[in-house]
Structures are given as C-alpha cells and as structure tokens.
Tab-separated table of C-alpha atoms in Angstrom:
chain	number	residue	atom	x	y	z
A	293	UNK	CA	-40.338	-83.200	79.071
A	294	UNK	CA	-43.477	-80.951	80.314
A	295	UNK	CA	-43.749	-79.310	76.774
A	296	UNK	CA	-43.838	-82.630	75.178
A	297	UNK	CA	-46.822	-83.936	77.899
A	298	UNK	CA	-50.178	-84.128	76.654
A	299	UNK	CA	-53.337	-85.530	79.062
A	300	UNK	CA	-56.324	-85.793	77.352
A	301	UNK	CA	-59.225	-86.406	79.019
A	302	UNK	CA	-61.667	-88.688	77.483
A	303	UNK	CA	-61.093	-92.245	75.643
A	304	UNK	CA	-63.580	-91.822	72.992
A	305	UNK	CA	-62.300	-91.428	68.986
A	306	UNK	CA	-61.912	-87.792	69.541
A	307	UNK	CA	-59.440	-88.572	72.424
A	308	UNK	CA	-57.752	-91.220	70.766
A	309	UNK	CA	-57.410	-89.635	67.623
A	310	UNK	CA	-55.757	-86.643	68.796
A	311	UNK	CA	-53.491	-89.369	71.021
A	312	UNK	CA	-52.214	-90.927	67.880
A	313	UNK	CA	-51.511	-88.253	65.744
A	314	UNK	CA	-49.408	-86.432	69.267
A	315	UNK	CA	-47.398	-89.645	69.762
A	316	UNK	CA	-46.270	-90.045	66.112
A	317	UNK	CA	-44.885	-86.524	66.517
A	318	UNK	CA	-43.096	-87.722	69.029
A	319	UNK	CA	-45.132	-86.226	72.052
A	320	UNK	CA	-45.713	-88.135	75.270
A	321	UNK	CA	-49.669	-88.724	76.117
A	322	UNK	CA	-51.967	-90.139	78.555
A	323	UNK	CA	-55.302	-90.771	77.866
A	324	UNK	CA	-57.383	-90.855	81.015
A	325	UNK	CA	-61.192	-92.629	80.796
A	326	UNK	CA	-63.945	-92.498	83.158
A	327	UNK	CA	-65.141	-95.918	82.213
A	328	UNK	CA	-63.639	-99.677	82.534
A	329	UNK	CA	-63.552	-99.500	78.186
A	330	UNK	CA	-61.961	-97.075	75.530
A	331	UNK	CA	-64.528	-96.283	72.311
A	332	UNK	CA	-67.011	-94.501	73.978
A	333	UNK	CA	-69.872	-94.291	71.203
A	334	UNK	CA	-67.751	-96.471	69.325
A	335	UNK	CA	-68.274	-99.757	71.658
A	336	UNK	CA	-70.012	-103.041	70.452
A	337	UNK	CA	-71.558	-106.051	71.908
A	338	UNK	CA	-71.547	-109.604	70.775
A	339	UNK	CA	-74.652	-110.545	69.305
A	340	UNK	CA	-74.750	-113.440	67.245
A	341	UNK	CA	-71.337	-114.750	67.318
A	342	UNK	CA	-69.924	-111.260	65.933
A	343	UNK	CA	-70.056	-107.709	67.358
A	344	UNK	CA	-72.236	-105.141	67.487
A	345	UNK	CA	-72.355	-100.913	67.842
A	346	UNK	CA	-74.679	-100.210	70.920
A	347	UNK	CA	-75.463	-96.803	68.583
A	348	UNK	CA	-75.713	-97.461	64.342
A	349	UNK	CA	-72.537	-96.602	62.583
A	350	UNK	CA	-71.401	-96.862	58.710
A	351	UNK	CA	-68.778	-94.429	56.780
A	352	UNK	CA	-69.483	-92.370	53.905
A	353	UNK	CA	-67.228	-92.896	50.448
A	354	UNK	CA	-65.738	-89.479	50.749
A	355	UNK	CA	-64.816	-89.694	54.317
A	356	UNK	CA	-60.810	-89.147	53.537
A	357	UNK	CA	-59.940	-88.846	57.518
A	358	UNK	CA	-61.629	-92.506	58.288
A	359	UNK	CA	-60.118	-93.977	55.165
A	360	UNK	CA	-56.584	-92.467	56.366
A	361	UNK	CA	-56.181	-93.778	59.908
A	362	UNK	CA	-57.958	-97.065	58.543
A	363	UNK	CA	-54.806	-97.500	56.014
A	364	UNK	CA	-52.806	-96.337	58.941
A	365	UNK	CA	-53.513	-99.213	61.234
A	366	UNK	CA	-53.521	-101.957	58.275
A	367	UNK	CA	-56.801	-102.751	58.442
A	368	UNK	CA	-57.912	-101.661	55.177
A	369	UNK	CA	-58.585	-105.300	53.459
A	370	UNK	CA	-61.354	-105.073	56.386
A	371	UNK	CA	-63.253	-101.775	55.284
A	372	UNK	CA	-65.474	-102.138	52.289
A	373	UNK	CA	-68.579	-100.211	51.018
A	374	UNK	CA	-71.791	-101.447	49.173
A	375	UNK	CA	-74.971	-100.221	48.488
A	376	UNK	CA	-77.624	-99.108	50.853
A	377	UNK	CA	-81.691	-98.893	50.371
A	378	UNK	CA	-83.763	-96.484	51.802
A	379	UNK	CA	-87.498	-95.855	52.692
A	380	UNK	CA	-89.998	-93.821	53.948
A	381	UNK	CA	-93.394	-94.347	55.763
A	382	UNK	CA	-95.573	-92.295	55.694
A	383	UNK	CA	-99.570	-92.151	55.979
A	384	UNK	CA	-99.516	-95.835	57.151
A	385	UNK	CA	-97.446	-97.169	53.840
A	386	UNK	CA	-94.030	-97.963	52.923
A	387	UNK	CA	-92.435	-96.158	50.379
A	388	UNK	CA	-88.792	-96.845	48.865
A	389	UNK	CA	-86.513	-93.558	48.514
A	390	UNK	CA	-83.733	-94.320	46.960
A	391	UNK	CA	-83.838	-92.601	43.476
A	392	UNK	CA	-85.638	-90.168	41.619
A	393	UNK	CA	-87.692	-92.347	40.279
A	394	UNK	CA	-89.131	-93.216	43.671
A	395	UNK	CA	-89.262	-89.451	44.340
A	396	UNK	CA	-91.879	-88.803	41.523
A	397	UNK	CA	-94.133	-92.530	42.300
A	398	UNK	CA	-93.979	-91.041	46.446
A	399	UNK	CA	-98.138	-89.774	46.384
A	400	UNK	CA	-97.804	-87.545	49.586
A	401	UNK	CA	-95.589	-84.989	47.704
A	402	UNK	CA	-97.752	-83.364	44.833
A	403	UNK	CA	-95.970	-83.401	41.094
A	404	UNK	CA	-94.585	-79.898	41.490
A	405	UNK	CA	-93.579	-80.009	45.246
A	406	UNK	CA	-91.322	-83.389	43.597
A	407	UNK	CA	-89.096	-80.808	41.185
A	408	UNK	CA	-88.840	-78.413	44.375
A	409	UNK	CA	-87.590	-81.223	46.482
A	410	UNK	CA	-84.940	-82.339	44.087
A	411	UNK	CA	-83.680	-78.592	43.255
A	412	UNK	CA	-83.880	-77.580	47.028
A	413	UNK	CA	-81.888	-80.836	47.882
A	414	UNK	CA	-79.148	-80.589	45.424
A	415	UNK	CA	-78.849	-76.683	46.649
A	416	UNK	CA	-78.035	-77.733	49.635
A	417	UNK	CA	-75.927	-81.067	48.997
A	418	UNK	CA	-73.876	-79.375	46.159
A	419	UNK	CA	-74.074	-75.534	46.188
A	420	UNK	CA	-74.915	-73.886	49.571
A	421	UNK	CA	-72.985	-72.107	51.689
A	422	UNK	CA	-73.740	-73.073	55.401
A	423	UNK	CA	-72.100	-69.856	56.796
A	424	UNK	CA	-75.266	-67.830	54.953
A	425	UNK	CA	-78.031	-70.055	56.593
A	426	UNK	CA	-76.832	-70.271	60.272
A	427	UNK	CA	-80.084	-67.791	61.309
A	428	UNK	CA	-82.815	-69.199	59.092
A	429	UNK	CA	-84.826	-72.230	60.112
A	430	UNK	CA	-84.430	-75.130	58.260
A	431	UNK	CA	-88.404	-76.004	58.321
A	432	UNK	CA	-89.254	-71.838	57.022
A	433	UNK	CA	-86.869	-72.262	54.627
A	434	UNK	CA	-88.050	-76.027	53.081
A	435	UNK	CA	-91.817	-74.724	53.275
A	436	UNK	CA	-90.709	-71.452	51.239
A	437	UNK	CA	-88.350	-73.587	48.569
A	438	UNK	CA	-89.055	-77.253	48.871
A	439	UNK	CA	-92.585	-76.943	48.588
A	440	UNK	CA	-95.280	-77.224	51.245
A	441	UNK	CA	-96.484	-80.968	50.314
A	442	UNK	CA	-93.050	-82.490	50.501
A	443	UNK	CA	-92.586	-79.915	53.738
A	444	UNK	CA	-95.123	-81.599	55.006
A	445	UNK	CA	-94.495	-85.040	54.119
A	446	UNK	CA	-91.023	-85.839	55.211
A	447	UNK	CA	-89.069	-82.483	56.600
A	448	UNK	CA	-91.576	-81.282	59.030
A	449	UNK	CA	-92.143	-85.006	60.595
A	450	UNK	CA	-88.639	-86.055	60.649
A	451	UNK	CA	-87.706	-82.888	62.137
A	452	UNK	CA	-90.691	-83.135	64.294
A	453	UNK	CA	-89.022	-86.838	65.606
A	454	UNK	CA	-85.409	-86.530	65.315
A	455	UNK	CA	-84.941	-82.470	67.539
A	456	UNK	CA	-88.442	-82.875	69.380
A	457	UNK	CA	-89.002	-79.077	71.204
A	458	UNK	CA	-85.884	-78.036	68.960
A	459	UNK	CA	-87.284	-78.817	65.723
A	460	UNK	CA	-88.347	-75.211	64.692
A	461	UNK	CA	-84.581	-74.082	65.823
A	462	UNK	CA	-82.514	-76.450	63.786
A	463	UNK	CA	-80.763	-74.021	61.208
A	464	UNK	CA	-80.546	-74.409	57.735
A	465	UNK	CA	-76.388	-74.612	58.053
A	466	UNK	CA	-77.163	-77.754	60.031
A	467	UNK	CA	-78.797	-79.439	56.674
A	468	UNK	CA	-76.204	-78.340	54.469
A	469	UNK	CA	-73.866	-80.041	56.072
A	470	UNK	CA	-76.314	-83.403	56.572
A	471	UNK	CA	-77.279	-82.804	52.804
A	472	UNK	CA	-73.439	-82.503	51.789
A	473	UNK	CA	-72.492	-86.243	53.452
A	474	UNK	CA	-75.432	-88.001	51.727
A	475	UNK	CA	-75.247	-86.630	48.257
A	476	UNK	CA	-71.490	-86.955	48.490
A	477	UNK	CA	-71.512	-90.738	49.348
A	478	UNK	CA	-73.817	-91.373	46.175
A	479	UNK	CA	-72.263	-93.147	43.144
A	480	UNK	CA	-74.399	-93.162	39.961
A	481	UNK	CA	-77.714	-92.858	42.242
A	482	UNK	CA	-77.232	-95.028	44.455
A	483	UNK	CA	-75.425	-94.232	47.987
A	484	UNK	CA	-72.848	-96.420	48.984
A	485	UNK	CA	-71.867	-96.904	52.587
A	486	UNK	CA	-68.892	-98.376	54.296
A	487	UNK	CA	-68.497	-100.842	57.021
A	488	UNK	CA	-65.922	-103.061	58.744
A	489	UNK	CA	-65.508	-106.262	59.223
A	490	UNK	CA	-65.769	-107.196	62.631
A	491	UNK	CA	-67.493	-104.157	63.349
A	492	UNK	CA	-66.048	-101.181	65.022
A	493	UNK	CA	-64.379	-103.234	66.963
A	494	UNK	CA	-62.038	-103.821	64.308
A	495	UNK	CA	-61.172	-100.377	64.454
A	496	UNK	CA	-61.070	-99.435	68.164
A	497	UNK	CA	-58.375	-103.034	69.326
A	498	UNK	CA	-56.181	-102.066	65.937
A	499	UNK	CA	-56.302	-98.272	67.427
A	500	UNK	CA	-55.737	-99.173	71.103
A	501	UNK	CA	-52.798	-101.516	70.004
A	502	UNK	CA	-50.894	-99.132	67.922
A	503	UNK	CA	-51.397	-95.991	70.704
A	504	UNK	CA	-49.617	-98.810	73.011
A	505	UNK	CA	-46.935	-99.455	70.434
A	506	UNK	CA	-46.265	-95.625	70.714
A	507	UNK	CA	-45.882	-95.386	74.415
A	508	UNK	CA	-49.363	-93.810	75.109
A	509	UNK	CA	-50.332	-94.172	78.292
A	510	UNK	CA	-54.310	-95.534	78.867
A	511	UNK	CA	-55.548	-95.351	82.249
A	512	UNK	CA	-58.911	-96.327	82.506
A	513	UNK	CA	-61.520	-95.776	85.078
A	514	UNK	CA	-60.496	-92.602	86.112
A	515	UNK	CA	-63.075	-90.211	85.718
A	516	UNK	CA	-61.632	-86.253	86.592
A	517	UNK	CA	-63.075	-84.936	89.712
A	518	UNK	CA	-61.303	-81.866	90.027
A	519	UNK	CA	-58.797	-78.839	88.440
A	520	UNK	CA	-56.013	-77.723	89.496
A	521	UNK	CA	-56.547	-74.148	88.047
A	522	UNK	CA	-54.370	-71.790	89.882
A	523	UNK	CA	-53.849	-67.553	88.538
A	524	UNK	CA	-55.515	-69.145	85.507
A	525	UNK	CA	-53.638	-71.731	84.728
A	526	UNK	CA	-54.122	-75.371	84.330
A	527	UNK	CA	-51.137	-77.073	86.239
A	528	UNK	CA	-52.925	-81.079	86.835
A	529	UNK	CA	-56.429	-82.613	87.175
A	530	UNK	CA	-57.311	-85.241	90.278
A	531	UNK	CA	-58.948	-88.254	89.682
A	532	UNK	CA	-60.388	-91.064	91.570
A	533	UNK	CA	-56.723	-92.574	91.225
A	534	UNK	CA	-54.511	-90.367	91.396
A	535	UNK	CA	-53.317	-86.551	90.491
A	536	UNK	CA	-51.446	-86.003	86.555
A	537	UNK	CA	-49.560	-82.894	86.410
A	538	UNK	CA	-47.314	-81.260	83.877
A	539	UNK	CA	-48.164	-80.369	80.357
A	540	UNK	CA	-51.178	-79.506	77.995
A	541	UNK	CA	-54.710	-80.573	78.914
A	542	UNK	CA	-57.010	-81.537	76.301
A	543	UNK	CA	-60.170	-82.267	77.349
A	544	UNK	CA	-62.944	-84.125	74.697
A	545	UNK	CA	-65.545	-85.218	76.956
A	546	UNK	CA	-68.806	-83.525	76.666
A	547	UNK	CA	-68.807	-80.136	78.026
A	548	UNK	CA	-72.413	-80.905	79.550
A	549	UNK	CA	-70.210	-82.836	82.220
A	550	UNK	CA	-66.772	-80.162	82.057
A	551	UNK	CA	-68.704	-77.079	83.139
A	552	UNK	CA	-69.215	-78.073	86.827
A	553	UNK	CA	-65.532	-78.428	87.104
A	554	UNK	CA	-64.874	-75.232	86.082
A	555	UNK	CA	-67.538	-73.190	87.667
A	556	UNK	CA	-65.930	-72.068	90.543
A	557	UNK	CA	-62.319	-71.316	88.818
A	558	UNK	CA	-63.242	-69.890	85.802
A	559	UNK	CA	-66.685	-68.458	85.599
A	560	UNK	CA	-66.731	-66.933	81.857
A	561	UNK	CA	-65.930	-70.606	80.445
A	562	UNK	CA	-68.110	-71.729	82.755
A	563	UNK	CA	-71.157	-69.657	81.594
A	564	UNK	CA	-69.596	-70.557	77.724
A	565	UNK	CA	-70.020	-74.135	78.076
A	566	UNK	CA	-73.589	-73.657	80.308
A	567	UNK	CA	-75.104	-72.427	77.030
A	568	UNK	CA	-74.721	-75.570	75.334
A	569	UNK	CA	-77.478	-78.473	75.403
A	570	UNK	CA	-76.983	-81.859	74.573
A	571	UNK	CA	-79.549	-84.518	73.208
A	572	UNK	CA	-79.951	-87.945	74.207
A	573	UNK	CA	-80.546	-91.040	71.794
A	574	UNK	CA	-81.657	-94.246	72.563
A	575	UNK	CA	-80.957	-97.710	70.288
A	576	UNK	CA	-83.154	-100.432	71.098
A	577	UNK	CA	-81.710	-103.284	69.028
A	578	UNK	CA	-84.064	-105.988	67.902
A	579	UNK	CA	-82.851	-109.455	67.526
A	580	UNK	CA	-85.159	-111.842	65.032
A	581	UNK	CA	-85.760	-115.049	63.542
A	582	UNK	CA	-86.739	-113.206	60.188
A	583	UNK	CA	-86.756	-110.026	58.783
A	584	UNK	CA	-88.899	-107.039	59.267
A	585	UNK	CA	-89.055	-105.913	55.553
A	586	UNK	CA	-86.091	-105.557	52.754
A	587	UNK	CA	-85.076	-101.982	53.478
A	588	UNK	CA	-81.915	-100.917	55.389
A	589	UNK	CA	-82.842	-97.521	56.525
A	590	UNK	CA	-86.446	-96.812	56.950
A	591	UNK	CA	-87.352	-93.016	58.245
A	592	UNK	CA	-90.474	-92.968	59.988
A	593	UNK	CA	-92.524	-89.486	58.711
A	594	UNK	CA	-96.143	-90.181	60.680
A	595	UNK	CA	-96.651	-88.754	63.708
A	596	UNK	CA	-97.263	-91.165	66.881
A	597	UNK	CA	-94.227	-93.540	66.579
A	598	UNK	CA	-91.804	-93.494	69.731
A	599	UNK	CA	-88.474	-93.928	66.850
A	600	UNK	CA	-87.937	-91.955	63.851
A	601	UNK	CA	-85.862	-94.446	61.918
A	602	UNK	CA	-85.880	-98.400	61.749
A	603	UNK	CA	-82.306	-99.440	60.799
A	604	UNK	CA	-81.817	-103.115	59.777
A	605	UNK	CA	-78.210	-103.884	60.138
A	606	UNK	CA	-78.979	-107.173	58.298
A	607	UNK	CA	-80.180	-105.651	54.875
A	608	UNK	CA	-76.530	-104.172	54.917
A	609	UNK	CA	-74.196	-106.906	56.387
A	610	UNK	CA	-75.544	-110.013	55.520
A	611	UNK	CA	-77.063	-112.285	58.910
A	612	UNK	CA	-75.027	-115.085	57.783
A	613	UNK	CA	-72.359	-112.728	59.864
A	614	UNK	CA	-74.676	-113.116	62.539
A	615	UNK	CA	-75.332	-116.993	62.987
A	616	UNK	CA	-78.572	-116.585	60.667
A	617	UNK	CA	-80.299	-113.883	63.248
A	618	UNK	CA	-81.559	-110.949	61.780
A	619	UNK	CA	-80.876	-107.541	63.419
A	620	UNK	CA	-82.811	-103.776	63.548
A	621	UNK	CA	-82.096	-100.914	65.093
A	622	UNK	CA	-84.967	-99.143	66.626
A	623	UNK	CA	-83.558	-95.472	66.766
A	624	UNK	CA	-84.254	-92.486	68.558
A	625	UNK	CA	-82.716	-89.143	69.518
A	626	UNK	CA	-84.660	-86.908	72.644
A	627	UNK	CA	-84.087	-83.655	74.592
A	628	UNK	CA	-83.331	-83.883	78.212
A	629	UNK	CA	-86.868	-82.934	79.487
A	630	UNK	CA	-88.814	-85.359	77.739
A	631	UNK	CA	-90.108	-88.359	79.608
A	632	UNK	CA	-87.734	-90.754	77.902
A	633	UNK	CA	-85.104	-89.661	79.418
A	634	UNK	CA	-86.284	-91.135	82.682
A	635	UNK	CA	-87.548	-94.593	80.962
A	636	UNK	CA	-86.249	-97.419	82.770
A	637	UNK	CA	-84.984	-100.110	79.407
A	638	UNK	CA	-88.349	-101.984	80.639
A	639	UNK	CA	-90.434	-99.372	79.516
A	640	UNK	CA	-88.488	-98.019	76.573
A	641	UNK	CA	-89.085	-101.407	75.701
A	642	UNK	CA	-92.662	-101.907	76.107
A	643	UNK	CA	-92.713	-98.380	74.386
A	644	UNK	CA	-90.915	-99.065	71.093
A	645	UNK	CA	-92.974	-102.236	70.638
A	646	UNK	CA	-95.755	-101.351	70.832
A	647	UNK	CA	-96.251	-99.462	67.515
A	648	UNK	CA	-94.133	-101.896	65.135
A	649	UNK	CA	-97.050	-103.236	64.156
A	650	UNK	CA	-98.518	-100.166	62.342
A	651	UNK	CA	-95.214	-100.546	60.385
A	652	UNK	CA	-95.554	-103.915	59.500
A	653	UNK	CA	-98.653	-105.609	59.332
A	654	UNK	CA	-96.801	-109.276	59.224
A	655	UNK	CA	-95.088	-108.436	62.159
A	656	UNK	CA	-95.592	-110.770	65.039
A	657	UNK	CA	-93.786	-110.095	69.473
A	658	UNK	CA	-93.241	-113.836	68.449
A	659	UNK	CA	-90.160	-112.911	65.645
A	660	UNK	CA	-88.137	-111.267	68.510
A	661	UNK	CA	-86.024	-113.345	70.242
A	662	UNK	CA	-83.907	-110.610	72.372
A	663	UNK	CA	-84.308	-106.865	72.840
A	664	UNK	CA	-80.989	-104.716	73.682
A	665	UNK	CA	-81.253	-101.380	74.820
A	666	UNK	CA	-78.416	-98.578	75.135
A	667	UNK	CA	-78.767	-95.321	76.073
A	668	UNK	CA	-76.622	-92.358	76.152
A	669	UNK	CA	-77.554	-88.746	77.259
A	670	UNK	CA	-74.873	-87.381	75.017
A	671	UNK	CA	-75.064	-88.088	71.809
A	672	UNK	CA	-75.123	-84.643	70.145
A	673	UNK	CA	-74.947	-81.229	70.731
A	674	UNK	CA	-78.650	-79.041	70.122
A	675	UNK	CA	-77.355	-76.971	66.900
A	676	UNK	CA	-79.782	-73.892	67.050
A	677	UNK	CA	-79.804	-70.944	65.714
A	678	UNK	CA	-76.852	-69.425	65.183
A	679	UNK	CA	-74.960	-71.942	67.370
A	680	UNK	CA	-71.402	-71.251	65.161
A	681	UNK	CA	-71.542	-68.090	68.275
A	682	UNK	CA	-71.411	-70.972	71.154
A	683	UNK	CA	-68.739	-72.993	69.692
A	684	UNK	CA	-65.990	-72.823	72.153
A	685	UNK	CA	-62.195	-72.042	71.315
A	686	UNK	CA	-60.346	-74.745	71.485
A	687	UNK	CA	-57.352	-72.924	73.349
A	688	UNK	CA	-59.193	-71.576	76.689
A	689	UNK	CA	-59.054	-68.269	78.333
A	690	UNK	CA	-57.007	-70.906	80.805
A	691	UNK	CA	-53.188	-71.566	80.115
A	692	UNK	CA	-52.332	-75.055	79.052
A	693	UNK	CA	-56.221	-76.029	78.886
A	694	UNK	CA	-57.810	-77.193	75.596
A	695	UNK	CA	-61.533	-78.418	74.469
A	696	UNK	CA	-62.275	-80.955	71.556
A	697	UNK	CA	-65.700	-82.373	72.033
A	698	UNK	CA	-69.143	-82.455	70.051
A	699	UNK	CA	-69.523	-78.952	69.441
A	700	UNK	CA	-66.508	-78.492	66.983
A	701	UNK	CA	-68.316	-81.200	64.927
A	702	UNK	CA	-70.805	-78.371	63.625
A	703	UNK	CA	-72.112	-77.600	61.024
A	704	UNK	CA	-71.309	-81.110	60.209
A	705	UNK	CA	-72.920	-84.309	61.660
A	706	UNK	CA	-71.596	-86.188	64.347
A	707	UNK	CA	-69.417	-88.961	63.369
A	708	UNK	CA	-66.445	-90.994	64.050
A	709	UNK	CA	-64.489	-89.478	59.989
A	710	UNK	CA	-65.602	-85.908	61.314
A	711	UNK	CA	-63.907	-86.633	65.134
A	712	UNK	CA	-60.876	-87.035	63.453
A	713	UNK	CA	-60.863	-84.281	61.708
A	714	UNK	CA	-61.310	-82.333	65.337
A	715	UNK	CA	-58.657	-84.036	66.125
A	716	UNK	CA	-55.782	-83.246	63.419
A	717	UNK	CA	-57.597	-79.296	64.152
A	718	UNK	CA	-57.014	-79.733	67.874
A	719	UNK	CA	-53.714	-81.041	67.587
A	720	UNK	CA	-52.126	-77.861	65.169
A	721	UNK	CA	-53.649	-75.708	67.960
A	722	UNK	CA	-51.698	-77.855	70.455
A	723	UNK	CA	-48.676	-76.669	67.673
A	724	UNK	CA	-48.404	-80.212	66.532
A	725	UNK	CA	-47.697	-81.241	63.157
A	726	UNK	CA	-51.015	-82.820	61.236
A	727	UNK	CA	-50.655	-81.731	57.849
A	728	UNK	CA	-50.411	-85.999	57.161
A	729	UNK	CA	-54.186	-86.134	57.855
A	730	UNK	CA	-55.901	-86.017	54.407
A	731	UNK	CA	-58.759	-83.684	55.038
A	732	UNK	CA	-61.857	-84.271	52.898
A	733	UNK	CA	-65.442	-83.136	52.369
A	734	UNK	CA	-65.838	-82.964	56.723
A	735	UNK	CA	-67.003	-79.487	57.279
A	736	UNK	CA	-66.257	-80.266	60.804
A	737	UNK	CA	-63.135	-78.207	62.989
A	738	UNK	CA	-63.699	-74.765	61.142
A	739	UNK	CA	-64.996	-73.382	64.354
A	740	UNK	CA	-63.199	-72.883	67.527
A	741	UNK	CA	-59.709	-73.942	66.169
C-alpha cells in the first residue's frame, strides 16, 4: 500500500491534475491545501449573479490537455470558443490590433518597421527554436530584427510594464513560446479564445467531484510546516493537523514558500530553489453600469499607467451573463521590491483609477459601481536569462520527494492547459501511466522531468 501512496502538496490545477490522472491508475492520493478552498489561481467570485476568476483566464484552440480533461469530466457542451478583439494605446490613442490590416494603419510603427514586425512575429510563432534563444534578450533581439519604431512602440513598453526591473532579462525563448500560443489559437486572422460556462468554476466542482468519486483524499487547511527528511529521505510532512506518512511526496506549491522547509535538511535543493524569483500580479476588477470601450484586450504601451493591460470580460462573455453589469479587468504583474507589493487594496485602488481617464476620455468614477481587488505574490516565475539552468528536477536529490510547480511551465506561459501537461510529466516520473493525456502545442514539462 506505501508504493501505491501519493501526497501531494498543494490544491491548485497542478495538484489536482496530477491527483486525477494517479487515482485512475489506480494509486491512492491525498491532496493536502493550505487554504479553506481547492483552485488556487483558478478560484472565482460571484459578481453579478454568475462567477468570476479573481486573475483573467480563457483557453487557447490548440490547448489539447484542457480540451482532454474537459471531455473527461463531461463538461464539454459547457466549453466554447469565439472571437476575441484586441488593441493597443499608445501615444494617448486607441488603436485596434487585430489583423494586418491594423498593423500597417498603426502610425507609431514606420512602413518598413510594419514588414519587420510581421516577419519577426511569425519567426517566432511558427519557426523558432526556443532552445537557441535562451541567452539573448528578447528587447536586443526585437530592436536588431523587428525594427526600432515598432521596438519602440509596443515591445519595449509592454516589456517595460509587464517584467518591471526584469524587462532587459526576459529571454527571447520566453517569446517563442508566448508567440507560439497566440499565433496558434488564430483561425483565418482572427484569434479565437475559449471559455466556460459558469466560469472556472465549472471546471474546478466537476474536478473536485470526480477526484472524490476516485477515493482521493482532500484535506484542506493544512498548510505543511515541516519535513520529515531523515539520511535523505522523505518519510512524512507535519501539518497544522496532523502528520501523513508513507509514500511519494509531490510537492506543487511555489518553491518561493518550499525552500525554507528544506534549508536545514537539504542545503543543495535549498540553494536550487533560493535562485528562483517569483512575480506578483494584481487584478483590480471593475464593475460598471456601461462599458469602457468595445475592445476585449487592450495592452497599454505609454509609459505612466499603473496596469499594462485593460481586459473587459464583457466584450467576450456577453453582460447579459452578468445581470446587465459590465466587467474589466485592470491587470498588472510586479517584482517583489516594488512599492506595490506593499499597497494596501485602498491604495491599489486609488492608484489604478486614477489614470483611466487618459484612456478614455468619456470615462466618468461615476460608471463604477464596485471595485474588487485580488492579489497574489505568486503568479509566475522571473524567466531570465538562461533560466532552462534553474529549472529543478522533478525527482529530488531526496528519496520519495518530487517538485511540480511554476518553473516546469517554462519556456511556455503560465496556464491552467500547460499545468496539466506538468502534470501527466510529473506523474511518468512518479512511474505512472499518462500516455492517455493528449499532449499538444504546450512547450511546457520538457525541463526537469
């Protein structure tokens, strides 16, 4: 029975993932949560008689492992995909981006820089290999091949918002893989995105309710405070409820809070795990009696604005789902040393507010009706230079103790498709059948596993 035990340590997809596809080969798993609620970045709020992702979410039309576990859980009549529109302001104006004819009427690029942009972004969506481009800089290598007006005009700035002190670090690798989801999702120009129903709620109870029907064990609210790592092996972790021995360990929470536990035991994992830096994002979510423009997904490319993207979940589900209300996301990823990190939500408030109005002249405090705000200090791992060297293994150095957690997602993009993927990689390492996971364009578990 201890060979078939699996703990995993950490409710979020990547942890429940890797619980369902251990229990339908017949292994028996706990999942153990720090928090009263499974999902982690995966949990919603009602807003307007529906639910609601505290961070934006939507699935990409080649995302096979989503699509898979979806099916799986017979919830596919609830998963659909539609078209999305995109925009960019910059120099105080909006422009849509959603086709190449909005490419060539966008004035900040000049004519030339416009063919460079194109080529340099199909390079990297359809040809490039990331493996080649893990040392360069992705903002030397757009102002040497993309051209220095469009470098200028949306790279530099959005790299400028989105990695903050990292921005000149970000490696080209990283892009291929961003450039390889949204070029991949796009069907005869224009990029389709998927949704559920419901939200990802939908997903998470259907998820929760078939791990039960397999006998998984969830035990929430028990956050690890402590190994049991004895001549370097794993034998049970202690919680604030009680102690779970026996087994494989599989541990998918952020390694930013795993390295403390391990300092003391095991000092070379310790020092592995140190290395890596995590960013923070913060969602303030707008709630309104009308719109703020017709755009979905608006990427802010001027310097001075507090968000780089304005995301308006209600130009992609309709508000009818949302008792008439219209809804934006106000988004925003930071490193751990700048100042909004130690915003209280009345100030991030006060501080994303206050430049809407350079966005959108008809925009009045008077249209918002409620704020939300939701904040997480681990929302991705800091991909520099190179980082493919500080991507943990996912067996450890210690017997019976495994990692699958944010940094396995590289040189991909963090999402809830690419977490399963981890998982089916985590779970062959664990020597667990997964071959029944379809795996698709997710350039995510090639490290580590």
């Amino acid at each position: 029975m201890e060979d078939k035990q699996i703990t995993i340590i950490g409710g979020g997809i990547t942890g429940l993932a890797t619980a369902y596809i251990a229990a339908k080969s017949g292994k028996k798993v706990r999942v153990l949560e720090a928090s009263k609620t499974f999902g982690g970045l995966l949990n919603t709020f009602e807003i307007g008689g529906n639910r609601l992702e505290y961070y934006d979410h939507h699935f990409f039309t080649h995302d096979a492992e989503i699509n898979w576990l979806i099916k799986e859980l017979g919830i596919a009549e609830k998963f659909f995909f539609q078209k999305m529109t995109m925009g960019v302001f910059r120099k105080g104006k909006i422009y849509d981006f959603n086709s190449p004819i909005d490419l060539f009427k966008f004035s900040p690029i000049k004519f030339f820089d416009k063919f460079k942009f194109g080529l340099s972004s199909l390079f990297l969506g359809k040809v490039a290999n990331w493996e080649k481009y893990e040392n360069i800089p992705a903002i030397d290598w757009f102002y040497k091949y993309a051209g220095k007006t469009s470098t200028d005009a949306l790279w530099k700035p959005m790299h400028d918002v989105k990695f903050g002190p990292y921005a000149n670090q970000i490696p080209l690798a990283w892009m291929v893989g961003r450039m390889k989801q949204r070029l991949g999702s796009r069907n005869g120009g224009d990029e389709q995105l998927g949704y559920l129903h419901g939200s990802l709620k939908t997903l998470l109870d259907a998820l929760l309710k078939a791990l039960i029907e397999l006998g998984v064990e969830l035990i929430n609210e028990s956050p690890v405070k402590e190994l049991n790592i004895e001549n370097n092996q794993l034998s049970g972790v202690v919680t604030t409820q009680s102690v779970y021995e026996g087994g494989k360990f599989v541990f998918t929470i952020p390694t930013l809070y795993l390295k403390d536990m391990v300092k003391d035991k095991a000092p070379s994992l310790f020092a592995e795990l140190d290395a890596i830096e995590y960013f923070g994002a913060v969602c303030t979510i707008l709630e309104m009696d009308k719109p703020l423009s017709e755009i979905y997904w608006l990427n802010i490319a001027d310097e001075g604005f507090p968000f780089g993207g304005v995301i308006e979940q209600t130009n992609f589900i309709p508000k009818e789902k949302y008792n008439g209300k219209n809804i934006a996301y106000l988004s925003r990823y930071f490193a751990h040393n700048e100042p909004i990190a130690k915003m209280s939500n009345d100030e991030i408030e006060k501080l994303m507010l206050a430049k809407l109005g350079d966005i959108y002249p008809n925009y009045s405090r008077e249209q918002i009706k409620k704020v939300h705000i939701f904040k997480t200090m681990t929302a991705a791992t800091v991909c520099d230079l190179n980082f493919s060297k500080k991507v943990p293994n996912c067996k450890t150095e210690i017997k019976n103790m495994f990692l699958a957690s944010m940094p396995h997602i590289y040189p991909d993009e963090r999402s809830t498709n690419n977490s399963i993927r981890v998982a089916a990689e985590t779970c062959k390492v664990l020597g667990i059948d997964s071959s029944f996971v379809p795996e698709g364009q997710s350039m995510s578990g090639k490290l580590g596993f």
